[in-house]
PDB file of C-alpha atoms in Angstrom:
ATOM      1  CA  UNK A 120     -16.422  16.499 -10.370  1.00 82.00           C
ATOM      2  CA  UNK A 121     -14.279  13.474  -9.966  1.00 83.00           C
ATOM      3  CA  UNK A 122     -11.127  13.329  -7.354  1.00 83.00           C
ATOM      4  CA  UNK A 123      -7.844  12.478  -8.576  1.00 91.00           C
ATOM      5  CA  UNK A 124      -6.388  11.434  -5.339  1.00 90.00           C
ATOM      6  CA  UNK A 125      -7.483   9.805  -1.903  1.00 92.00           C
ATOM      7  CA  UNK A 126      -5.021   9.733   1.175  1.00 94.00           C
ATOM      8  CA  UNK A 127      -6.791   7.950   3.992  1.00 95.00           C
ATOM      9  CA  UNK A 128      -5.441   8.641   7.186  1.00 95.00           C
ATOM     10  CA  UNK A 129      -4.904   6.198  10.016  1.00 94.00           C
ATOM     11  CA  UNK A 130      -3.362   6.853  13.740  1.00 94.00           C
ATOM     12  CA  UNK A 131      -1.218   3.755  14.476  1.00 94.00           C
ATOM     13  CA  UNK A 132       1.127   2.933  17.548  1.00 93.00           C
ATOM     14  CA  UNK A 133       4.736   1.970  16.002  1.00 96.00           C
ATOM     15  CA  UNK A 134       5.590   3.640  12.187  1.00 97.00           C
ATOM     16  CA  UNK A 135       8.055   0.961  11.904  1.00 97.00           C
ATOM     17  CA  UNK A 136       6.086  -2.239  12.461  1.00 97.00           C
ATOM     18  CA  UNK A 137       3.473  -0.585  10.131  1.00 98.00           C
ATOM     19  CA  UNK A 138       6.196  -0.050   7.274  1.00 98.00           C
ATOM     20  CA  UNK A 139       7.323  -3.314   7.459  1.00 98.00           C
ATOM     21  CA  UNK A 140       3.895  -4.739   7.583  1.00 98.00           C
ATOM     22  CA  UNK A 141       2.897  -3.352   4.636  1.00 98.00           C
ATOM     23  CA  UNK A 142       5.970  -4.162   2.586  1.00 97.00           C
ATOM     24  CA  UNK A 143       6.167  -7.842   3.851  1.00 97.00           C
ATOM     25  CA  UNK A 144       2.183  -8.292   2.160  1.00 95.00           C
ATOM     26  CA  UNK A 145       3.338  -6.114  -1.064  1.00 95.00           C
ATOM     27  CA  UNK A 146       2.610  -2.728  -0.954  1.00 97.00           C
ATOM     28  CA  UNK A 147       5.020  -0.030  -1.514  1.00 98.00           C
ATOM     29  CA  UNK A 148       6.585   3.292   0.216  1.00 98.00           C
ATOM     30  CA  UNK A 149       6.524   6.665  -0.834  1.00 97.00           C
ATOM     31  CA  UNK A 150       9.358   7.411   1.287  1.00 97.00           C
ATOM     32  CA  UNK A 151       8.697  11.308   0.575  1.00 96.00           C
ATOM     33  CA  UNK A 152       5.541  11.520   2.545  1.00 96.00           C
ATOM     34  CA  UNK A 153       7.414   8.776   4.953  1.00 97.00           C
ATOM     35  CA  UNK A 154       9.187   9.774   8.270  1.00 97.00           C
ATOM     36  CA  UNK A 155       9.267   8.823  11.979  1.00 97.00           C
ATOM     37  CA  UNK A 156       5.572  10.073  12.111  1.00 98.00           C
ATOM     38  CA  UNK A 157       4.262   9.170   9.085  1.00 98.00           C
ATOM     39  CA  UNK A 158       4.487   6.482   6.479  1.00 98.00           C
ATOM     40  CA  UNK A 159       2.735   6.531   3.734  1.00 98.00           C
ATOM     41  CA  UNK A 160       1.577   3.061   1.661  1.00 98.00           C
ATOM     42  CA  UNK A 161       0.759   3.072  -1.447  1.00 98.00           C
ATOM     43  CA  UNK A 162      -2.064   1.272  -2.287  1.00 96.00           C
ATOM     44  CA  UNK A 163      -2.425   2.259  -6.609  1.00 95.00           C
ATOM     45  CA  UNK A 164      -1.264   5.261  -8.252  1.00 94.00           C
ATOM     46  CA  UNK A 165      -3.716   7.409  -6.608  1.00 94.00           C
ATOM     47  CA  UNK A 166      -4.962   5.557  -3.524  1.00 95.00           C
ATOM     48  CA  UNK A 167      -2.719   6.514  -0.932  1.00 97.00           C
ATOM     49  CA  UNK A 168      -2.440   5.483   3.462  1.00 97.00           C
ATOM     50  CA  UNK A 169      -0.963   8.014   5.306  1.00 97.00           C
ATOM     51  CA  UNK A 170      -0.305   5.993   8.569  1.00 97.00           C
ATOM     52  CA  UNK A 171       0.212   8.212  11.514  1.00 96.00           C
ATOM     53  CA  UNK A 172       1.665   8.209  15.014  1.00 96.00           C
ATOM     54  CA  UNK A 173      -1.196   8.380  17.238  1.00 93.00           C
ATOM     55  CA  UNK A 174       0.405  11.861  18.669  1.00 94.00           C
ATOM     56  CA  UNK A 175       0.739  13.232  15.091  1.00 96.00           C
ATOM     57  CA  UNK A 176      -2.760  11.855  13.995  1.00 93.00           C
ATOM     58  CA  UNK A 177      -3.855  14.036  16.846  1.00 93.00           C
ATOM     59  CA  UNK A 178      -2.958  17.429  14.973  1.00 94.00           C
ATOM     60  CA  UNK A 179      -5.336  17.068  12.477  1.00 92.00           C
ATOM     61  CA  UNK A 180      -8.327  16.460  15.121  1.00 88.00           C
ATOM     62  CA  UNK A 181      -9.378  17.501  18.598  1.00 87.00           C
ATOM     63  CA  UNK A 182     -11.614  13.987  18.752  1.00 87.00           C
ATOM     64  CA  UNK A 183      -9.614  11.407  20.845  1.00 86.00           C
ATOM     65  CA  UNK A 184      -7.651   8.356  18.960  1.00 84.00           C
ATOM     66  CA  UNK A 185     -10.303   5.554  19.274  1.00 79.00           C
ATOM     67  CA  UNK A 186      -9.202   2.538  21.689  1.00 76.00           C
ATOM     68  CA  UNK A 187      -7.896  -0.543  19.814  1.00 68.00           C
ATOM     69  CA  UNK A 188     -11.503  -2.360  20.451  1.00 73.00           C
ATOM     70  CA  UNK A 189     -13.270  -0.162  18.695  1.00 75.00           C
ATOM     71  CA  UNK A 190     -13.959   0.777  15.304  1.00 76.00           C
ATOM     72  CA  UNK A 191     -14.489   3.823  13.242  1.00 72.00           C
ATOM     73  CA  UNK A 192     -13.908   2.922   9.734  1.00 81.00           C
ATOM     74  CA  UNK A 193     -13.511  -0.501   7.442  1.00 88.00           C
ATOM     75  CA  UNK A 194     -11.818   0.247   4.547  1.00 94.00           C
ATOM     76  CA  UNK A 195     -12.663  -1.891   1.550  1.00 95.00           C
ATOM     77  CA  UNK A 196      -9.966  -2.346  -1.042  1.00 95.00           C
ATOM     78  CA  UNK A 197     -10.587  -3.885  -4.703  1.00 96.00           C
ATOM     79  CA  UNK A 198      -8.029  -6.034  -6.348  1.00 96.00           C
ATOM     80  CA  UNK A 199      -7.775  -7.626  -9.742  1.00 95.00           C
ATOM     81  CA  UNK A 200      -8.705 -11.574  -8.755  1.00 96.00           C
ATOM     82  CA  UNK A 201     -10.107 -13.549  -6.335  1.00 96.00           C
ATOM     83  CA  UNK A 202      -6.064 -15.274  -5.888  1.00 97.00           C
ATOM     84  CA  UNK A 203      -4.710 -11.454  -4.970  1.00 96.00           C
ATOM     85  CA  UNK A 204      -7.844 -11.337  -2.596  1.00 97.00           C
ATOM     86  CA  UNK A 205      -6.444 -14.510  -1.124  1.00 97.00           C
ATOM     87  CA  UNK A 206      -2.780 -13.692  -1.738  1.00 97.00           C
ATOM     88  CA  UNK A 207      -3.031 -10.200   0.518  1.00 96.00           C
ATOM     89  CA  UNK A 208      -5.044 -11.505   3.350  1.00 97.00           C
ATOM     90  CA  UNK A 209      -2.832 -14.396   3.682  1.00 97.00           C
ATOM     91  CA  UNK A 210       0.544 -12.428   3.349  1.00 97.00           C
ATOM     92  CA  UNK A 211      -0.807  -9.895   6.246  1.00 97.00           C
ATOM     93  CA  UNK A 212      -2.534 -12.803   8.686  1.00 98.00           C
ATOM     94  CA  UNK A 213       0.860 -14.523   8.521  1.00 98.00           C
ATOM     95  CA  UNK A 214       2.713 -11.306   9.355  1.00 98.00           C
ATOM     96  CA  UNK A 215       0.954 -10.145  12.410  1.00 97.00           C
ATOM     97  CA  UNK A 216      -2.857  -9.573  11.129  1.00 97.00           C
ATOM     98  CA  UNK A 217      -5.759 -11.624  11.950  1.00 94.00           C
ATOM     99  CA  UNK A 218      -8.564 -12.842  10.076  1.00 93.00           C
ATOM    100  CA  UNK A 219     -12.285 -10.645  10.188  1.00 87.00           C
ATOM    101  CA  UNK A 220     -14.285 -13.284   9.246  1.00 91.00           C
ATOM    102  CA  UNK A 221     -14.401 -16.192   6.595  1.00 94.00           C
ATOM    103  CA  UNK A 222     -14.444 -14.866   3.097  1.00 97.00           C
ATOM    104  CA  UNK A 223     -17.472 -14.319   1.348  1.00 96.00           C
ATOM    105  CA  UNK A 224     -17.856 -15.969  -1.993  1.00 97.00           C
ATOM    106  CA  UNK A 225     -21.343 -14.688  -4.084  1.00 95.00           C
ATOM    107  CA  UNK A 226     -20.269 -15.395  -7.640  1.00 94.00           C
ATOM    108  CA  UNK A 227     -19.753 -11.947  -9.108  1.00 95.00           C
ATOM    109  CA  UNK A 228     -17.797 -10.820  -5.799  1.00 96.00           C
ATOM    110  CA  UNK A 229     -15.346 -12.305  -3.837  1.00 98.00           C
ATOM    111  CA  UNK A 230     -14.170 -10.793  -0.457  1.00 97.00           C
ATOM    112  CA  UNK A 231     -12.132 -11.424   2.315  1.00 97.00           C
ATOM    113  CA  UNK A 232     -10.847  -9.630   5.309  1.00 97.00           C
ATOM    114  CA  UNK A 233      -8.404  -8.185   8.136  1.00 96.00           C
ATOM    115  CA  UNK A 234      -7.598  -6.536  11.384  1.00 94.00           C
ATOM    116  CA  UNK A 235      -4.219  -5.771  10.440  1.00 94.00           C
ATOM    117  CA  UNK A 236      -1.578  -5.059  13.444  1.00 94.00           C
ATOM    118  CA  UNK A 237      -2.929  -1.531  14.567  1.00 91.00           C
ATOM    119  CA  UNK A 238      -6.753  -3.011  14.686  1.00 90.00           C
ATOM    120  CA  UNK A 239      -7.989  -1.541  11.247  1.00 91.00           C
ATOM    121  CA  UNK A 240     -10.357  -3.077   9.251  1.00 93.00           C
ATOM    122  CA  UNK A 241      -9.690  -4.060   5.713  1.00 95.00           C
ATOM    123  CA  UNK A 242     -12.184  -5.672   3.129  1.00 96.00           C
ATOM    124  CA  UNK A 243     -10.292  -7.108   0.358  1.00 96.00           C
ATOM    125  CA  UNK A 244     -12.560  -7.613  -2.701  1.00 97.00           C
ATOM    126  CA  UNK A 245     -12.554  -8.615  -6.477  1.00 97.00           C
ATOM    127  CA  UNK A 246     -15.898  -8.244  -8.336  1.00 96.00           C
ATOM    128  CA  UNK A 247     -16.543  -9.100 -11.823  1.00 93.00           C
ATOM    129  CA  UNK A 248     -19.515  -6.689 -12.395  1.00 88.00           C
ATOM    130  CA  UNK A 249     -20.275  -8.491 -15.607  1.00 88.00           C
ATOM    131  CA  UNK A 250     -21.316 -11.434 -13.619  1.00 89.00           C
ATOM    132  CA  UNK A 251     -23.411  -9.057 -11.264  1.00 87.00           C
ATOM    133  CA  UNK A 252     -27.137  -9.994 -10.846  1.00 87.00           C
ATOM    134  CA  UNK A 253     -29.473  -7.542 -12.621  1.00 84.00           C
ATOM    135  CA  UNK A 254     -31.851  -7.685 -10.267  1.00 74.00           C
TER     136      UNK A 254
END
């Protein structure tokens, strides 16, 4: 079995903020899963985040939103070079986001990370698995 699509789902605070967010670092819309309680970023053609209102988010689960200094999840997002790595982390710490922690450089993989303006995690990564230790 192998899944053709993921949509991970995220409360957030203001839809708006989060649109433009996302757009200013270079992600896209699809503005027909997008309204004032959703909008939806996509992240490849079938990696999708639906971004919710924290009062819509709440339809889908009777477990309270979690407080903005916590966590629940770190999503970890692969790009195509070490300069995107840089290029995304930059374009979102200069619009609002703030840096996790220095990036991590172990020859194969490169990461670096976020909390972007609603406090979620996000660990950008390129790996050449080629280059991967064997052992």
């Amino acid at each position: 079995m192998k899944i053709n699509q993921i949509y991970v789902n995220l409360p957030v605070k203001d839809i708006q903020k989060t649109k433009e967010f996302w757009t200013k670092i270079g992600f896209a819309i699809n503005e027909q899963f997008s309204d004032e309680k959703a909008v939806c970023v996509v992240m490849s053609d079938n990696i999708y985040v639906m971004f919710l209102t924290e009062e819509y988010f709440q339809t889908f689960s009777e477990r309270p939103v979690p407080k903005g200094d916590t966590t629940q999840v770190l999503v970890a997002i692969g790009l195509n070079s070490r300069e995107e790595v840089d290029q995304v982390v930059n374009a979102a710490v200069e619009n609002g986001a703030y840096q996790h922690e220095e990036p991590q450089d172990y020859g194969w993989m490169y990461q670096n990370s976020f909390w972007d303006i609603n406090g979620h995690g996000w660990n950008v990564t390129f790996a050449d698995l080629s280059q991967m230790p064997s052992e």
